[in-house]
mmCIF file of C-alpha atoms and ligand atoms in Angstrom:
data_model
loop_
_atom_site.group_PDB
_atom_site.id
_atom_site.type_symbol
_atom_site.label_atom_id
_atom_site.label_comp_id
_atom_site.label_asym_id
_atom_site.label_seq_id
_atom_site.Cartn_x
_atom_site.Cartn_y
_atom_site.Cartn_z
ATOM 1 C CA HIS A 1 105.275 -13.869 -25.051
ATOM 2 C CA ALA A 2 106.268 -10.936 -27.212
ATOM 3 C CA ALA A 3 104.261 -11.940 -30.300
ATOM 4 C CA SER A 4 100.854 -11.865 -28.618
ATOM 5 C CA MET A 5 101.789 -8.727 -26.690
ATOM 6 C CA SER A 6 102.091 -6.751 -29.903
ATOM 7 C CA THR A 7 98.846 -8.078 -31.438
ATOM 8 C CA SER A 8 96.731 -5.171 -32.630
ATOM 9 C CA PHE A 9 93.490 -4.488 -30.824
ATOM 10 C CA PRO A 10 90.585 -6.360 -32.442
ATOM 11 C CA LYS A 11 88.149 -4.388 -34.592
ATOM 12 C CA HIS A 12 85.147 -5.762 -32.687
ATOM 13 C CA PHE A 13 84.574 -6.394 -28.975
ATOM 14 C CA LEU A 14 82.740 -9.731 -28.841
ATOM 15 C CA SER A 15 84.249 -11.853 -26.066
ATOM 16 C CA THR A 16 87.173 -11.715 -23.648
ATOM 17 C CA ASP A 17 89.102 -14.472 -25.417
ATOM 18 C CA GLN A 18 89.790 -12.033 -28.270
ATOM 19 C CA LEU A 19 92.034 -9.992 -25.974
ATOM 20 C CA ASN A 20 95.473 -10.683 -24.598
ATOM 21 C CA ALA A 21 96.500 -9.776 -21.050
ATOM 22 C CA GLU A 22 98.007 -6.465 -22.080
ATOM 23 C CA GLN A 23 94.878 -5.400 -23.986
ATOM 24 C CA PHE A 24 92.550 -6.407 -21.146
ATOM 25 C CA GLN A 25 94.686 -4.585 -18.575
ATOM 26 C CA GLY A 26 94.921 -1.582 -20.906
ATOM 27 C CA LEU A 27 91.135 -1.250 -20.910
ATOM 28 C CA LEU A 28 91.046 -1.495 -17.104
ATOM 29 C CA ASP A 29 93.733 1.178 -16.795
ATOM 30 C CA THR A 30 91.908 3.512 -19.190
ATOM 31 C CA ALA A 31 88.659 2.956 -17.291
ATOM 32 C CA ALA A 32 90.387 3.678 -13.967
ATOM 33 C CA ALA A 33 91.875 6.886 -15.393
ATOM 34 C CA PHE A 34 88.480 7.997 -16.767
ATOM 35 C CA LYS A 35 86.920 7.325 -13.377
ATOM 36 C CA LYS A 36 89.621 9.174 -11.450
ATOM 37 C CA ALA A 37 89.211 12.234 -13.693
ATOM 38 C CA LYS A 38 85.377 11.874 -13.780
ATOM 39 C CA ILE A 39 86.012 12.502 -17.438
ATOM 40 C CA ASN A 40 83.815 14.588 -19.718
ATOM 41 C CA THR A 41 85.600 15.102 -22.995
ATOM 42 C CA ASP A 42 85.172 15.807 -26.696
ATOM 43 C CA LEU A 43 87.193 12.728 -27.702
ATOM 44 C CA LEU A 44 84.312 11.172 -29.665
ATOM 45 C CA VAL A 45 82.607 14.322 -30.901
ATOM 46 C CA GLY A 46 80.685 13.579 -34.095
ATOM 47 C CA GLU A 47 80.642 9.814 -33.425
ATOM 48 C CA THR A 48 77.354 7.951 -33.049
ATOM 49 C CA LEU A 49 76.837 4.565 -31.449
ATOM 50 C CA LEU A 50 73.832 2.553 -32.659
ATOM 51 C CA MET A 51 72.610 0.379 -29.787
ATOM 52 C CA ILE A 52 70.485 -2.636 -30.727
ATOM 53 C CA PHE A 53 68.647 -4.339 -27.864
ATOM 54 C CA GLN A 54 66.708 -7.577 -28.405
ATOM 55 C CA LYS A 55 66.446 -7.990 -24.603
ATOM 56 C CA ARG A 56 65.855 -5.719 -21.622
ATOM 57 C CA SER A 57 68.665 -3.788 -19.964
ATOM 58 C CA THR A 58 69.122 -1.252 -17.209
ATOM 59 C CA ARG A 59 72.885 -1.072 -16.630
ATOM 60 C CA THR A 60 74.171 -1.732 -20.135
ATOM 61 C CA ARG A 61 71.825 0.700 -21.779
ATOM 62 C CA ILE A 62 72.242 3.531 -19.281
ATOM 63 C CA SER A 63 75.992 3.148 -18.754
ATOM 64 C CA THR A 64 76.615 3.139 -22.495
ATOM 65 C CA GLU A 65 74.314 6.065 -23.307
ATOM 66 C CA ILE A 66 75.765 8.218 -20.542
ATOM 67 C CA GLY A 67 79.283 6.964 -21.246
ATOM 68 C CA MET A 68 79.002 7.934 -24.913
ATOM 69 C CA GLN A 69 77.720 11.377 -23.848
ATOM 70 C CA ARG A 70 80.681 11.811 -21.463
ATOM 71 C CA LEU A 71 83.021 11.064 -24.378
ATOM 72 C CA GLY A 72 81.370 13.763 -26.481
ATOM 73 C CA GLY A 73 79.523 11.413 -28.812
ATOM 74 C CA ARG A 74 75.933 10.297 -28.942
ATOM 75 C CA ALA A 75 74.090 7.029 -28.764
ATOM 76 C CA LEU A 76 70.815 5.887 -30.292
ATOM 77 C CA PHE A 77 68.786 3.267 -28.454
ATOM 78 C CA LEU A 78 67.124 0.889 -30.902
ATOM 79 C CA SER A 79 64.852 -1.755 -29.452
ATOM 80 C CA SER A 80 64.096 -4.716 -31.680
ATOM 81 C CA ASP A 81 60.405 -3.971 -31.105
ATOM 82 C CA ASP A 82 60.933 -0.799 -33.098
ATOM 83 C CA ILE A 83 63.495 -1.533 -35.773
ATOM 84 C CA GLN A 84 63.476 -4.037 -38.631
ATOM 85 C CA LEU A 85 66.044 -6.379 -37.167
ATOM 86 C CA GLY A 86 65.901 -10.061 -37.917
ATOM 87 C CA VAL A 87 62.110 -9.841 -38.205
ATOM 88 C CA ASN A 88 61.272 -7.924 -41.334
ATOM 89 C CA GLU A 89 64.894 -7.468 -42.450
ATOM 90 C CA SER A 90 67.884 -9.792 -42.223
ATOM 91 C CA LEU A 91 70.658 -9.053 -39.730
ATOM 92 C CA LYS A 92 72.995 -8.908 -42.697
ATOM 93 C CA ASP A 93 71.058 -6.126 -44.420
ATOM 94 C CA SER A 94 70.593 -4.214 -41.155
ATOM 95 C CA ALA A 95 74.350 -4.427 -40.467
ATOM 96 C CA HIS A 96 75.156 -2.965 -43.894
ATOM 97 C CA VAL A 97 72.657 -0.124 -43.564
ATOM 98 C CA MET A 98 73.593 0.734 -39.980
ATOM 99 C CA SER A 99 77.279 0.836 -40.929
ATOM 100 C CA ARG A 100 76.429 3.729 -43.278
ATOM 101 C CA PHE A 101 74.866 5.744 -40.449
ATOM 102 C CA GLY A 102 76.730 4.958 -37.243
ATOM 103 C CA SER A 103 80.377 4.894 -36.136
ATOM 104 C CA ALA A 104 79.876 1.619 -34.267
ATOM 105 C CA LEU A 105 77.132 -0.857 -33.347
ATOM 106 C CA LEU A 106 76.432 -2.274 -29.922
ATOM 107 C CA ALA A 107 74.110 -5.260 -29.746
ATOM 108 C CA ARG A 108 72.332 -7.263 -27.041
ATOM 109 C CA VAL A 109 71.043 -10.387 -28.736
ATOM 110 C CA TYR A 110 69.787 -13.897 -27.977
ATOM 111 C CA GLY A 111 72.099 -16.201 -29.952
ATOM 112 C CA HIS A 112 75.807 -15.371 -29.976
ATOM 113 C CA SER A 113 75.720 -16.181 -33.719
ATOM 114 C CA SER A 114 73.650 -12.993 -34.205
ATOM 115 C CA VAL A 115 76.358 -10.723 -32.827
ATOM 116 C CA MET A 116 78.966 -12.700 -34.818
ATOM 117 C CA GLU A 117 76.937 -12.142 -37.980
ATOM 118 C CA LEU A 118 76.606 -8.413 -37.301
ATOM 119 C CA ALA A 119 80.384 -8.270 -36.850
ATOM 120 C CA LYS A 120 80.952 -10.182 -40.081
ATOM 121 C CA GLU A 121 78.693 -7.917 -42.108
ATOM 122 C CA ALA A 122 79.244 -4.510 -40.519
ATOM 123 C CA SER A 123 82.020 -2.277 -41.776
ATOM 124 C CA VAL A 124 82.159 -0.524 -38.381
ATOM 125 C CA PRO A 125 83.110 -1.981 -34.960
ATOM 126 C CA VAL A 126 80.531 -4.167 -33.196
ATOM 127 C CA ILE A 127 80.340 -4.443 -29.398
ATOM 128 C CA ASN A 128 78.644 -7.419 -27.752
ATOM 129 C CA ALA A 129 76.304 -6.054 -25.077
ATOM 130 C CA LEU A 130 75.376 -9.617 -23.949
ATOM 131 C CA SER A 131 74.551 -12.682 -25.963
ATOM 132 C CA ASP A 132 73.495 -16.093 -24.680
ATOM 133 C CA LYS A 133 77.198 -17.031 -24.576
ATOM 134 C CA TYR A 134 79.243 -13.985 -23.581
ATOM 135 C CA HIS A 135 79.039 -10.712 -21.654
ATOM 136 C CA PRO A 136 82.532 -9.216 -22.001
ATOM 137 C CA LEU A 137 81.547 -5.695 -20.864
ATOM 138 C CA GLN A 138 80.548 -7.208 -17.525
ATOM 139 C CA ALA A 139 83.929 -8.884 -17.027
ATOM 140 C CA LEU A 140 85.686 -5.542 -17.457
ATOM 141 C CA ALA A 141 83.507 -3.937 -14.780
ATOM 142 C CA ASP A 142 84.044 -6.890 -12.446
ATOM 143 C CA TYR A 143 87.829 -6.847 -12.764
ATOM 144 C CA LEU A 144 87.970 -3.049 -12.413
ATOM 145 C CA THR A 145 86.035 -3.439 -9.149
ATOM 146 C CA ILE A 146 88.450 -6.170 -8.020
ATOM 147 C CA GLN A 147 91.481 -4.067 -8.976
ATOM 148 C CA GLU A 148 90.104 -1.058 -7.078
ATOM 149 C CA HIS A 149 89.490 -3.121 -3.973
ATOM 150 C CA PHE A 150 92.639 -5.268 -3.870
ATOM 151 C CA GLY A 151 95.066 -3.031 -5.808
ATOM 152 C CA SER A 152 95.643 -5.890 -8.259
ATOM 153 C CA ALA A 153 93.960 -9.205 -9.078
ATOM 154 C CA LYS A 154 97.296 -10.985 -9.465
ATOM 155 C CA GLY A 155 97.493 -14.079 -7.266
ATOM 156 C CA LEU A 156 93.893 -13.748 -6.068
ATOM 157 C CA THR A 157 91.341 -16.545 -6.262
ATOM 158 C CA MET A 158 88.058 -15.837 -8.039
ATOM 159 C CA CYS A 159 85.036 -17.992 -7.331
ATOM 160 C CA TRP A 160 81.701 -18.493 -9.078
ATOM 161 C CA VAL A 161 78.728 -20.213 -7.504
ATOM 162 C CA GLY A 162 75.729 -20.691 -9.792
ATOM 163 C CA ASP A 163 74.863 -21.076 -13.445
ATOM 164 C CA GLY A 164 77.530 -21.769 -16.080
ATOM 165 C CA ASN A 165 76.303 -18.853 -18.163
ATOM 166 C CA ASN A 166 77.357 -15.919 -20.353
ATOM 167 C CA VAL A 167 78.622 -13.835 -17.413
ATOM 168 C CA LEU A 168 80.715 -16.713 -16.056
ATOM 169 C CA HIS A 169 82.269 -17.331 -19.477
ATOM 170 C CA ASP A 170 83.968 -13.932 -19.652
ATOM 171 C CA TYR A 171 84.730 -13.902 -15.903
ATOM 172 C CA MET A 172 86.616 -17.207 -16.262
ATOM 173 C CA LEU A 173 88.405 -16.206 -19.470
ATOM 174 C CA ALA A 174 89.569 -12.962 -17.847
ATOM 175 C CA ALA A 175 90.939 -14.581 -14.676
ATOM 176 C CA PRO A 176 94.170 -15.850 -16.261
ATOM 177 C CA LEU A 177 94.587 -12.550 -18.112
ATOM 178 C CA VAL A 178 94.926 -10.757 -14.769
ATOM 179 C CA GLY A 179 96.901 -13.581 -13.122
ATOM 180 C CA ALA A 180 94.041 -14.900 -10.981
ATOM 181 C CA ASN A 181 92.943 -18.466 -10.181
ATOM 182 C CA ILE A 182 89.305 -19.419 -10.563
ATOM 183 C CA ARG A 183 87.091 -21.926 -8.717
ATOM 184 C CA ILE A 184 83.671 -22.640 -10.192
ATOM 185 C CA ALA A 185 80.693 -24.496 -8.712
ATOM 186 C CA THR A 186 77.762 -25.292 -10.992
ATOM 187 C CA PRO A 187 75.079 -27.968 -10.565
ATOM 188 C CA ASP A 188 75.429 -31.034 -12.790
ATOM 189 C CA GLY A 189 74.166 -30.176 -16.253
ATOM 190 C CA TYR A 190 74.663 -26.407 -15.769
ATOM 191 C CA GLY A 191 78.419 -26.148 -16.260
ATOM 192 C CA PRO A 192 80.190 -23.603 -18.456
ATOM 193 C CA ALA A 193 80.403 -24.377 -22.194
ATOM 194 C CA PRO A 194 83.089 -27.026 -22.843
ATOM 195 C CA ASP A 195 84.886 -24.893 -25.447
ATOM 196 C CA VAL A 196 85.131 -22.009 -22.971
ATOM 197 C CA VAL A 197 86.503 -24.369 -20.304
ATOM 198 C CA VAL A 198 89.185 -25.535 -22.741
ATOM 199 C CA LYS A 199 90.103 -21.944 -23.638
ATOM 200 C CA ALA A 200 90.251 -20.895 -19.989
ATOM 201 C CA GLN A 201 92.431 -23.899 -19.102
ATOM 202 C CA LYS A 202 94.785 -23.102 -21.947
ATOM 203 C CA LEU A 203 95.061 -19.458 -20.885
ATOM 204 C CA ALA A 204 95.544 -20.499 -17.255
ATOM 205 C CA LYS A 205 98.317 -22.900 -18.177
ATOM 206 C CA ALA A 206 100.167 -20.147 -20.036
ATOM 207 C CA ALA A 207 99.618 -17.705 -17.161
ATOM 208 C CA GLY A 208 100.534 -20.182 -14.402
ATOM 209 C CA THR A 209 97.070 -19.918 -12.816
ATOM 210 C CA SER A 210 94.414 -22.561 -12.177
ATOM 211 C CA VAL A 211 90.827 -23.368 -13.175
ATOM 212 C CA PHE A 212 88.960 -25.631 -10.743
ATOM 213 C CA LEU A 213 85.488 -27.032 -11.513
ATOM 214 C CA THR A 214 83.168 -28.692 -9.008
ATOM 215 C CA SER A 215 79.494 -29.160 -8.196
ATOM 216 C CA ASP A 216 80.105 -28.384 -4.504
ATOM 217 C CA PRO A 217 79.664 -24.660 -3.691
ATOM 218 C CA VAL A 218 81.525 -24.920 -0.354
ATOM 219 C CA GLU A 219 84.474 -26.545 -2.110
ATOM 220 C CA ALA A 220 84.531 -23.740 -4.705
ATOM 221 C CA VAL A 221 84.340 -20.977 -2.124
ATOM 222 C CA LYS A 222 87.321 -22.304 -0.128
ATOM 223 C CA GLY A 223 89.942 -19.584 0.252
ATOM 224 C CA ALA A 224 88.351 -17.389 -2.434
ATOM 225 C CA ASN A 225 88.940 -13.645 -2.411
ATOM 226 C CA VAL A 226 86.107 -12.802 -4.800
ATOM 227 C CA ILE A 227 82.772 -14.636 -4.882
ATOM 228 C CA ALA A 228 80.411 -13.891 -7.749
ATOM 229 C CA THR A 229 77.072 -15.216 -8.840
ATOM 230 C CA ASP A 230 74.246 -14.317 -11.229
ATOM 231 C CA THR A 231 70.616 -15.167 -11.789
ATOM 232 C CA TRP A 232 69.732 -18.841 -12.229
ATOM 233 C CA VAL A 233 67.297 -17.923 -15.008
ATOM 234 C CA SER A 234 68.852 -15.846 -17.764
ATOM 235 C CA MET A 235 66.805 -13.847 -20.239
ATOM 236 C CA GLY A 236 65.342 -16.294 -22.741
ATOM 237 C CA GLN A 237 65.194 -19.160 -20.196
ATOM 238 C CA GLU A 238 61.996 -18.044 -18.460
ATOM 239 C CA GLU A 239 60.145 -21.233 -19.408
ATOM 240 C CA GLU A 240 62.719 -23.341 -17.511
ATOM 241 C CA SER A 241 62.346 -21.165 -14.447
ATOM 242 C CA LYS A 242 60.768 -23.680 -12.076
ATOM 243 C CA LYS A 243 63.086 -26.541 -12.992
ATOM 244 C CA ARG A 244 66.135 -24.317 -12.670
ATOM 245 C CA VAL A 245 65.206 -23.010 -9.240
ATOM 246 C CA ASP A 246 64.761 -26.642 -8.116
ATOM 247 C CA ASP A 247 68.030 -27.781 -9.693
ATOM 248 C CA PHE A 248 69.990 -24.942 -8.043
ATOM 249 C CA ASP A 249 68.856 -25.902 -4.557
ATOM 250 C CA GLY A 250 71.820 -25.402 -2.188
ATOM 251 C CA TYR A 251 73.517 -22.817 -4.407
ATOM 252 C CA GLN A 252 72.228 -19.670 -2.683
ATOM 253 C CA VAL A 253 75.216 -17.569 -1.559
ATOM 254 C CA THR A 254 74.890 -17.008 2.200
ATOM 255 C CA ASN A 255 77.237 -15.919 4.979
ATOM 256 C CA LYS A 256 77.313 -19.532 6.129
ATOM 257 C CA MET A 257 78.694 -20.571 2.739
ATOM 258 C CA LEU A 258 81.135 -17.652 2.788
ATOM 259 C CA GLU A 259 82.632 -18.734 6.120
ATOM 260 C CA HIS A 260 84.829 -20.902 3.890
ATOM 261 C CA ALA A 261 86.043 -17.947 1.808
ATOM 262 C CA ALA A 262 89.106 -15.822 2.566
ATOM 263 C CA SER A 263 88.387 -13.456 5.455
ATOM 264 C CA ASP A 264 89.025 -10.432 3.200
ATOM 265 C CA HIS A 265 86.652 -11.606 0.441
ATOM 266 C CA ILE A 266 84.298 -9.407 -1.557
ATOM 267 C CA PHE A 267 80.995 -10.335 -3.199
ATOM 268 C CA LEU A 268 80.034 -9.415 -6.781
ATOM 269 C CA HIS A 269 76.829 -9.766 -8.821
ATOM 270 C CA CYS A 270 76.309 -8.335 -12.307
ATOM 271 C CA LEU A 271 72.631 -7.597 -11.468
ATOM 272 C CA PRO A 272 69.671 -7.839 -11.847
ATOM 273 C CA ARG A 273 69.599 -9.889 -8.643
ATOM 274 C CA HIS A 274 67.007 -12.255 -7.203
ATOM 275 C CA LYS A 275 66.903 -13.571 -3.647
ATOM 276 C CA GLU A 276 67.257 -17.222 -4.711
ATOM 277 C CA GLU A 277 70.912 -16.886 -5.728
ATOM 278 C CA VAL A 278 72.081 -14.647 -2.859
ATOM 279 C CA ASP A 279 70.394 -13.711 0.389
ATOM 280 C CA ASP A 280 69.927 -10.148 1.649
ATOM 281 C CA GLU A 281 72.599 -10.455 4.316
ATOM 282 C CA VAL A 282 75.328 -11.049 1.726
ATOM 283 C CA PHE A 283 73.888 -8.894 -1.038
ATOM 284 C CA TYR A 284 73.430 -5.803 1.178
ATOM 285 C CA GLY A 285 76.335 -6.705 3.469
ATOM 286 C CA LYS A 286 79.590 -4.826 3.915
ATOM 287 C CA ARG A 287 81.600 -7.203 1.709
ATOM 288 C CA SER A 288 79.258 -6.658 -1.211
ATOM 289 C CA LYS A 289 80.691 -4.370 -3.919
ATOM 290 C CA VAL A 290 77.721 -4.609 -6.267
ATOM 291 C CA TRP A 291 77.062 -0.857 -6.539
ATOM 292 C CA ASP A 292 80.713 -0.116 -7.369
ATOM 293 C CA GLU A 293 80.527 -2.952 -9.888
ATOM 294 C CA ALA A 294 77.403 -1.440 -11.484
ATOM 295 C CA GLU A 295 78.978 2.030 -11.648
ATOM 296 C CA ASN A 296 82.085 0.533 -13.218
ATOM 297 C CA ARG A 297 80.011 -0.644 -16.165
ATOM 298 C CA MET A 298 80.117 2.985 -17.327
ATOM 299 C CA TRP A 299 83.843 3.667 -16.960
ATOM 300 C CA THR A 300 84.729 0.366 -18.599
ATOM 301 C CA VAL A 301 82.386 0.651 -21.587
ATOM 302 C CA MET A 302 83.824 4.146 -22.098
ATOM 303 C CA ALA A 303 87.302 2.589 -22.285
ATOM 304 C CA VAL A 304 86.045 0.160 -24.948
ATOM 305 C CA LEU A 305 84.339 2.927 -26.942
ATOM 306 C CA ALA A 306 87.420 5.145 -26.789
ATOM 307 C CA LYS A 307 89.656 2.262 -27.876
ATOM 308 C CA LEU A 308 87.470 1.150 -30.797
ATOM 309 C CA LEU A 309 86.622 4.648 -32.021
ATOM 310 C CA GLU A 310 89.815 6.604 -31.339
ATOM 311 C CA LYS A 311 91.038 8.403 -34.401
ATOM 312 C CA LYS A 312 93.746 6.368 -36.029
HETATM 313 N N1 LIG B 401 74.538 -6.459 -15.737
HETATM 314 C C1 LIG B 401 73.814 -6.120 -16.813
HETATM 315 O O1 LIG B 401 74.186 -6.335 -17.950
HETATM 316 O O2 LIG B 401 72.615 -5.533 -16.503
HETATM 317 P P1 LIG B 401 71.483 -5.060 -17.527
HETATM 318 O O3 LIG B 401 70.805 -6.312 -18.013
HETATM 319 O O4 LIG B 401 70.581 -4.203 -16.702
HETATM 320 O O5 LIG B 401 72.121 -4.321 -18.652
HETATM 321 N N1 LIG B 402 72.889 -14.092 -17.266
HETATM 322 C C1 LIG B 402 72.006 -12.956 -17.322
HETATM 323 C C2 LIG B 402 72.792 -11.683 -17.260
HETATM 324 C C3 LIG B 402 71.985 -10.432 -17.296
HETATM 325 C C4 LIG B 402 72.835 -9.192 -17.270
HETATM 326 C C5 LIG B 402 71.177 -13.040 -18.592
HETATM 327 O O1 LIG B 402 71.720 -13.438 -19.636
HETATM 328 O O2 LIG B 402 69.990 -12.725 -18.546
#
């Protein structure tokens, strides 16, 4: 519909449901163009990204630092062990001060409410670099990888086997935006957040795609073109580790499980990976696109940075 097509790009990048199909595809197209040109540019010269990390990161930190450098800007890595964030100074005060120094903030936090509060208080754009609820930068990298492999995601069937977590939330919200169906298997009690399910179903209805939820991994994998999973123990859930590994029994992605998938399927994992959720044969197998997916974190975050910081 024309009205949503012309919606202006949001100031902040917090979760995939803020974007319409055109905006999501626009970021993928920009990322693909950056990748094709192996771009190094002065587009963001003089701009500084302040990167707040309350949790560990390999891909998000490196891809964003190098991505910012490739765009001609610079990035400052600020671990919450070092800065006064939420410990000795309120998020609100930090957001105001940081807005006076940096061109944008990027934050990896525990509660999603923390990144929402930064966005509310900051006068500059805020990018969610993973909260307990959403990981929108990951969805962009996943769908760029899918687009590269299949040409387009339209009409494909996405599948998720594992925890109903932050990574799944953006993956399932993005599926209808690119015209894909999604089939999700999570153990009882580990499903995606009900409000995200409702949003995804609404988007799917408008897009003419489907959202299928089950607790049977084989059922979810049936006919799927893309199978993705993630750790069963997200950062911050370490104390539940043993219970989770027990509760996810039968959810390890194996070639036996993938016999039910489409013969041309690919496997994705946001990483870091553990053997429980996917065995070596699949993870290091020829249908696994996990290294492309990791690389695409850089080209896609660059598209987000360029979009949010481009000179008006
Ligand atoms: N996929 C991802 O976000 O990885 P990092 O935790 O290493 O950033
Ligand atoms: N679900 C994982 C993703 C890590 C990139 C976590 O939140 O720890």
